[in-house]
Coordinates of C-alpha atoms in Angstrom, one line a residue:
M199 CA -20.7 42.5 3.9
P200 CA -24.0 40.8 2.8
K201 CA -25.2 38.1 5.1
E202 CA -25.5 35.6 2.3
A203 CA -21.8 35.8 1.4
S204 CA -20.9 35.6 5.1
L205 CA -23.0 32.6 5.7
Q206 CA -21.7 30.7 2.7
I207 CA -18.1 31.3 3.6
A208 CA -18.8 30.5 7.3
E209 CA -20.4 27.2 6.4
E210 CA -17.3 26.2 4.3
V211 CA -15.0 27.2 7.1
I212 CA -17.0 25.1 9.7
D213 CA -17.1 22.1 7.4
E214 CA -13.4 22.3 6.6
E215 CA -12.3 22.9 10.2
S216 CA -14.6 20.3 11.9
Q217 CA -13.9 17.4 9.5
V218 CA -10.1 17.3 9.4
N219 CA -8.9 13.7 9.4
V220 CA -5.5 12.2 9.2
G221 CA -5.1 8.8 7.5
P222 CA -7.4 7.0 5.1
S223 CA -10.3 4.8 6.3
S224 CA -10.3 1.2 5.3
Q225 CA -12.4 0.3 2.3
Y226 CA -13.1 -3.4 1.7
V227 CA -13.4 -5.2 -1.6
E228 CA -13.8 -8.9 -2.2
V229 CA -10.7 -10.8 -3.2
R230 CA -10.9 -14.6 -3.2
S231 CA -7.9 -16.7 -2.2
E232 CA -7.3 -20.2 -1.1
V233 CA -4.4 -19.2 1.0
P234 CA -5.5 -18.8 4.7
G235 CA -5.6 -15.2 5.8
D236 CA -4.7 -13.7 2.4
R237 CA -8.2 -12.5 1.7
L238 CA -8.4 -10.6 4.9
Q239 CA -5.3 -8.6 4.0
A240 CA -6.3 -8.2 0.4
R241 CA -9.7 -6.8 1.2
S242 CA -8.3 -3.7 2.8
Q243 CA -7.5 -1.2 0.0
S244 CA -5.4 0.7 2.6
S245 CA -2.7 -1.2 4.3
S246 CA -3.6 -2.7 7.6
N247 CA -0.3 -1.3 8.9
Q248 CA -1.5 2.3 8.3
L249 CA -2.6 4.0 11.5
K250 CA -5.8 6.0 11.2
L251 CA -5.5 9.0 13.4
S252 CA -8.5 11.3 14.0
V253 CA -7.8 14.9 14.5
G254 CA -9.9 15.8 17.5
G255 CA -10.9 14.3 20.8
E256 CA -10.3 10.7 21.6
E257 CA -14.0 10.4 22.2
D258 CA -17.2 12.0 21.2
S259 CA -17.9 15.2 23.1
P260 CA -20.9 17.4 23.6
E261 CA -19.1 20.2 21.6
E262 CA -19.5 18.1 18.5
D263 CA -23.2 18.0 18.9
D264 CA -23.3 21.7 19.5
I265 CA -21.3 22.3 16.3
N266 CA -23.7 20.1 14.3
Q267 CA -26.6 22.0 15.7
L268 CA -24.9 25.3 14.8
R269 CA -24.3 24.2 11.3
Q270 CA -28.0 23.1 10.9
S271 CA -29.2 26.4 12.3
M272 CA -27.1 28.4 9.9
H273 CA -28.3 26.2 7.0
M274 CA -32.0 26.9 8.0
W275 CA -31.3 30.6 8.4
H276 CA -29.7 30.5 4.9
L277 CA -32.8 28.9 3.4
H278 CA -35.1 31.3 5.2
E279 CA -33.1 34.4 4.0
Q280 CA -33.2 33.1 0.4
E281 CA -37.0 33.8 0.3
S282 CA -36.7 37.4 1.3
E283 CA -33.3 38.6 -0.1
E284 CA -31.5 38.3 -3.3
F285 CA -27.9 37.2 -3.5
A286 CA -25.5 40.2 -3.4
E287 CA -22.3 40.2 -5.3
I288 CA -19.1 40.8 -3.5
G289 CA -17.5 44.0 -4.8
D290 CA -14.4 45.9 -4.1
D291 CA -16.2 48.1 -1.5
V292 CA -17.2 45.2 0.7
G293 CA -13.9 45.1 2.5
L294 CA -13.2 41.4 1.9
S295 CA -9.9 41.5 0.1
A296 CA -8.2 38.6 -1.6
E297 CA -5.5 38.6 1.2
R298 CA -8.3 38.4 3.8
V299 CA -9.9 35.4 2.1
Q300 CA -6.6 33.6 1.8
S301 CA -5.8 34.3 5.5
I302 CA -9.3 32.9 6.5
I303 CA -8.7 29.7 4.4
A304 CA -5.3 29.3 5.9
G305 CA -6.9 29.4 9.4
Q306 CA -5.2 32.7 10.3
G307 CA -8.4 34.7 11.1
L308 CA -12.1 34.5 11.5
L309 CA -14.7 35.7 9.0
F310 CA -16.6 37.2 11.8
P311 CA -16.0 37.4 15.6
P312 CA -17.5 34.9 18.1
L313 CA -21.0 35.6 19.3
H314 CA -19.8 36.2 22.9
E315 CA -16.9 35.5 25.2
G316 CA -16.5 31.8 26.1
S317 CA -18.8 30.7 23.3
F318 CA -18.2 27.2 21.9
V319 CA -18.3 28.9 18.5
E320 CA -14.6 29.7 19.0
E321 CA -13.8 26.0 19.1
V322 CA -15.4 25.6 15.6
F323 CA -12.6 27.7 14.0
S324 CA -9.7 26.1 16.0
E325 CA -7.9 23.0 14.8
K326 CA -7.4 20.3 17.4
G327 CA -4.4 18.0 17.4
P328 CA -4.5 14.3 18.0
K329 CA -5.2 13.4 21.6
S330 CA -2.9 11.5 23.9
H331 CA -3.7 10.0 27.3
N332 CA -1.9 7.7 29.7
G333 CA 0.9 7.2 27.2
Y334 CA -1.3 6.3 24.2
L335 CA -2.0 8.3 21.0
F336 CA -5.6 7.8 20.1
G337 CA -6.6 7.0 16.5
A338 CA -9.8 6.0 14.7
K339 CA -12.8 4.2 16.0
I340 CA -12.7 0.5 15.0
G341 CA -15.8 -0.8 16.8
E342 CA -18.7 0.1 19.0
G343 CA -21.1 -1.8 21.3
S344 CA -24.1 -1.0 23.6
Y345 CA -22.0 0.6 26.3
A346 CA -18.5 1.0 24.8
K347 CA -16.5 1.9 21.8
V348 CA -13.2 0.6 20.6
K349 CA -10.4 2.8 19.2
E350 CA -7.0 2.1 17.7
V351 CA -4.1 3.6 19.7
V352 CA -0.3 3.6 19.6
D353 CA 1.9 3.2 22.6
E354 CA 4.0 6.3 22.6
T355 CA 7.0 4.5 24.2
T356 CA 7.1 1.4 22.1
L357 CA 5.1 2.5 19.0
V358 CA 3.2 -0.8 19.2
R359 CA -0.4 -0.7 18.0
R360 CA -3.1 -1.5 20.6
A361 CA -6.9 -1.4 20.9
V362 CA -8.6 0.5 23.7
K363 CA -12.2 -0.3 24.8
I364 CA -13.7 2.9 26.2
I365 CA -16.5 2.1 28.6
K366 CA -19.0 4.8 29.5
H367 CA -20.4 4.3 33.0
S368 CA -23.5 6.4 32.1
R369 CA -24.4 3.8 29.4
L370 CA -23.2 0.8 31.5
R371 CA -25.8 1.6 34.2
K372 CA -28.6 1.2 31.7
I373 CA -27.5 -2.4 30.7
Q374 CA -28.8 -5.2 32.8
N375 CA -25.9 -6.8 34.7
G376 CA -23.6 -4.4 32.8
Q377 CA -21.2 -3.5 35.6
E378 CA -21.1 -7.1 36.7
N379 CA -20.2 -8.3 33.2
V380 CA -17.4 -5.8 32.9
E381 CA -15.9 -6.7 36.2
R382 CA -16.1 -10.4 35.4
E383 CA -14.4 -9.9 32.0
L384 CA -11.5 -7.9 33.5
R385 CA -11.1 -10.5 36.2
I386 CA -10.9 -13.4 33.6
L387 CA -8.6 -11.5 31.3
N388 CA -6.2 -10.9 34.2
K389 CA -6.3 -14.6 34.9
V390 CA -5.9 -16.3 31.6
K391 CA -2.7 -16.2 29.6
H392 CA -2.7 -18.1 26.3
E393 CA -1.7 -17.2 22.7
N394 CA -5.2 -17.8 21.4
V395 CA -6.9 -15.7 24.0
I396 CA -7.0 -11.9 23.6
R397 CA -4.4 -10.3 25.9
L398 CA -5.1 -7.6 28.4
I399 CA -2.4 -4.9 28.5
E400 CA -3.7 -2.5 31.1
V401 CA -6.7 -0.7 32.5
F402 CA -7.0 3.0 33.5
R403 CA -9.7 5.5 34.4
R404 CA -10.4 9.1 33.7
E405 CA -12.5 10.1 36.6
Q406 CA -13.4 13.5 35.1
K407 CA -14.9 11.7 32.1
N408 CA -16.4 8.9 34.2
K409 CA -15.0 6.4 31.8
L410 CA -12.9 3.2 31.9
Y411 CA -10.2 2.4 29.4
V412 CA -9.3 -1.2 28.7
V413 CA -6.2 -1.6 26.6
L414 CA -6.0 -4.8 24.6
E415 CA -3.7 -6.3 22.0
F416 CA -4.6 -5.0 18.5
C417 CA -6.4 -7.3 16.0
M418 CA -7.3 -6.6 12.4
G419 CA -11.0 -7.7 12.8
S420 CA -13.2 -10.6 13.6
V421 CA -14.1 -13.8 11.8
Q422 CA -17.7 -12.4 11.5
Q423 CA -16.3 -9.5 9.5
L424 CA -14.6 -12.0 7.2
L425 CA -17.9 -13.8 6.7
D426 CA -19.8 -10.6 6.0
A427 CA -17.4 -9.6 3.3
A428 CA -17.0 -13.1 1.7
H429 CA -18.9 -14.5 -1.3
E430 CA -22.0 -16.3 0.0
N431 CA -20.9 -15.3 3.5
R432 CA -18.6 -18.3 3.9
L433 CA -14.9 -18.9 4.1
S434 CA -12.7 -21.1 1.9
D435 CA -11.9 -24.6 3.2
A436 CA -8.3 -23.6 3.9
E437 CA -9.4 -20.5 6.0
T438 CA -12.0 -22.4 7.8
H439 CA -9.5 -25.2 8.7
R440 CA -6.9 -22.7 9.9
Y441 CA -9.2 -20.7 12.2
F442 CA -11.1 -23.8 13.6
V443 CA -7.8 -25.5 14.4
D444 CA -6.7 -22.3 16.3
L445 CA -10.0 -22.3 18.1
I446 CA -9.9 -25.9 19.2
K447 CA -6.2 -26.9 19.2
G448 CA -4.3 -23.6 19.2
K449 CA -1.5 -22.3 17.0
H450 CA 1.4 -23.9 18.8
N451 CA -0.5 -26.0 21.4
W452 CA 0.8 -23.7 24.1
G453 CA 2.6 -26.3 26.1
K454 CA 0.3 -29.2 26.9
W455 CA -2.9 -27.1 26.7
F456 CA -5.0 -26.6 23.6
S457 CA -6.8 -23.2 23.4
L458 CA -10.3 -24.1 24.4
E459 CA -9.1 -26.8 26.7
Y460 CA -6.9 -24.2 28.4
L461 CA -9.9 -22.1 29.3
H462 CA -11.7 -25.1 30.6
S463 CA -8.6 -26.1 32.6
V464 CA -8.7 -22.9 34.5
G465 CA -12.4 -23.2 35.1
I466 CA -13.7 -20.7 32.5
V467 CA -16.9 -21.5 30.5
H468 CA -17.1 -18.9 27.7
K469 CA -20.8 -19.4 26.9
D470 CA -20.7 -17.2 23.8
I471 CA -18.3 -18.6 21.3
K472 CA -19.3 -17.4 17.8
P473 CA -17.5 -15.7 14.8
A474 CA -18.1 -12.2 16.1
N475 CA -16.1 -13.1 19.3
L476 CA -13.2 -14.6 17.4
L477 CA -10.7 -12.0 16.5
V478 CA -7.8 -12.3 14.0
S479 CA -4.4 -10.7 14.9
L480 CA -1.8 -9.2 12.6
D481 CA -0.2 -12.6 12.1
Y482 CA -3.5 -14.3 11.5
T483 CA -3.7 -16.0 14.8
L484 CA -7.2 -16.5 16.1
K485 CA -8.0 -14.8 19.5
I486 CA -10.9 -15.8 21.7
S487 CA -12.4 -12.6 23.1
D488 CA -15.5 -11.1 24.9
F489 CA -15.8 -12.8 28.2
G490 CA -18.7 -10.6 29.4
V491 CA -21.1 -13.5 29.9
A492 CA -18.4 -16.2 30.8
E493 CA -18.7 -18.1 34.0
E494 CA -15.8 -18.8 36.4
L495 CA -16.3 -22.2 38.0
S496 CA -15.4 -22.6 41.7
Q497 CA -12.2 -24.5 42.3
F498 CA -14.1 -26.6 44.8
Q499 CA -16.8 -27.5 42.2
K500 CA -16.8 -31.2 41.4
D501 CA -17.9 -30.8 37.8
D502 CA -18.6 -28.2 35.1
S503 CA -22.3 -27.8 35.7
C504 CA -23.8 -24.4 35.1
Q505 CA -27.3 -23.1 35.9
V506 CA -27.4 -19.6 34.2
V507 CA -28.0 -19.7 30.4
Q508 CA -26.4 -16.8 28.5
G509 CA -25.1 -16.3 25.0
T510 CA -26.4 -16.0 21.4
P511 CA -29.5 -18.1 20.7
K512 CA -28.4 -19.7 17.4
F513 CA -25.2 -21.0 19.0
Q514 CA -26.8 -22.5 22.2
A515 CA -26.8 -26.3 22.8
P516 CA -30.1 -28.3 22.8
E517 CA -29.9 -29.0 26.6
L518 CA -29.8 -25.2 27.2
V519 CA -33.0 -24.4 25.3
S520 CA -35.1 -27.5 25.8
G521 CA -36.4 -26.4 29.2
N522 CA -36.0 -29.9 30.6
T523 CA -33.1 -29.4 33.0
E524 CA -32.0 -27.0 35.6
S525 CA -28.3 -27.4 34.9
Y526 CA -26.0 -28.3 32.0
S527 CA -22.4 -29.1 31.2
G528 CA -20.6 -25.8 30.5
F529 CA -17.7 -27.3 28.7
A530 CA -20.0 -29.4 26.4
S531 CA -22.0 -26.3 25.6
D532 CA -18.9 -24.5 24.5
L533 CA -18.0 -27.4 22.2
W534 CA -21.5 -27.2 20.7
S535 CA -21.0 -23.5 20.0
C536 CA -17.7 -24.3 18.3
G537 CA -19.5 -26.8 16.1
V538 CA -22.1 -24.2 15.1
T539 CA -19.3 -21.8 14.4
L540 CA -17.6 -24.4 12.1
Y541 CA -20.9 -25.0 10.3
N542 CA -21.3 -21.2 9.8
M543 CA -17.8 -20.6 8.6
I544 CA -17.8 -23.4 6.0
S545 CA -21.4 -22.9 4.6
G546 CA -22.5 -19.3 5.6
L547 CA -25.6 -20.9 7.1
Y548 CA -26.7 -22.0 10.6
P549 CA -27.7 -25.6 11.4
F550 CA -31.0 -24.5 12.9
E551 CA -33.2 -21.5 12.1
G552 CA -36.5 -20.1 13.4
A553 CA -38.7 -17.2 12.5
V554 CA -39.2 -16.4 16.2
I555 CA -37.1 -17.3 19.2
M556 CA -39.3 -20.1 20.5
R557 CA -39.4 -21.7 17.1
L558 CA -35.6 -21.5 16.9
F559 CA -35.3 -23.1 20.4
D560 CA -37.7 -25.9 19.4
N561 CA -35.7 -26.7 16.3
I562 CA -32.4 -26.8 18.2
A563 CA -33.9 -29.1 20.8
H564 CA -35.8 -31.5 18.6
A565 CA -35.1 -31.1 14.8
D566 CA -32.6 -33.4 13.0
L567 CA -29.3 -31.9 12.1
V568 CA -28.9 -31.5 8.3
M569 CA -25.4 -31.0 6.9
P570 CA -25.0 -28.1 4.5
T571 CA -25.7 -28.9 0.9
N572 CA -24.0 -25.8 -0.6
V573 CA -20.5 -27.2 0.0
E574 CA -18.8 -30.4 -0.8
L575 CA -18.2 -32.5 2.4
H576 CA -16.0 -35.5 3.0
P577 CA -18.2 -38.7 2.9
D578 CA -17.4 -39.4 6.5
L579 CA -19.0 -36.1 7.5
V580 CA -22.3 -36.7 5.7
M581 CA -24.9 -38.1 8.0

């Protein structure tokens, strides 16, 4: 059989077998609505209740890189051979019958045998089923950070959707204070129990993969994703009101404690409240998440003073960036970040900007606050 025909069919088989996917990926379009939360659901052209299951491993593996390298090598070989050989037609004497082609397409045979025993090439032509670990069926990736990725999973016992954060220790070691931040976040999530705080389900390890799996309640997305998809990157008044009330007061006031007040009551200073760290659950309840840089105050501490400054620069309070004090009120700094978040949600802008970080800090510390002019504000709010 001519090499050109073999290569063409082999490339098609590789592409078909290595890119099988079950379930549509979400595509977002802009749909305006004054009803809180409606736009989030309308933006997804595929229902948010559809589980996206990837056929293959629950995580990226070195084999996938090898497969991509093989495909690229075959493509380059194909281009090189074009210069020296003409395409040969497949005739009856080639030995590739219609039945043979159909069996190859159906996955019942190989176009040519593996290069050698134990070669990863064999994996290219074998279909992998959805992966299951520790009682969870792994689905599509829904997020990724510097040292972790987040995937959607289904509890095989209850069929409840969850999210799992897969933390790679090899990447974590490269992040300053990475291990410390992960341990702190897990400790805090084990401690706090509130409707407006993301709920930790369980944690497990796979030692052979050197990875940590943190299972959390499933959320549709973040407020930041809503802003990114919205017209002029801002939410409607109704949406802004709903999510900000959830952030400050909570959905059902959770007994006598409001959501942010609850965190402070148990000695937690979040330090990084912003739209990206505010998730929206399936029933449109706001969930405070990402406690990686949060600080646990000592129960013997007389006040809420903090010394370490962490968080996102645009959301930091003036006393944190002025350079005039060695400590600051942790609870007050969280409230300031909530105010910047409100400003951002309603206007799509930030109260202070700066071309470089030092200019931004100088503006936060000394510039006058100017209320947004691209939205109509109640007269009592205009300064």
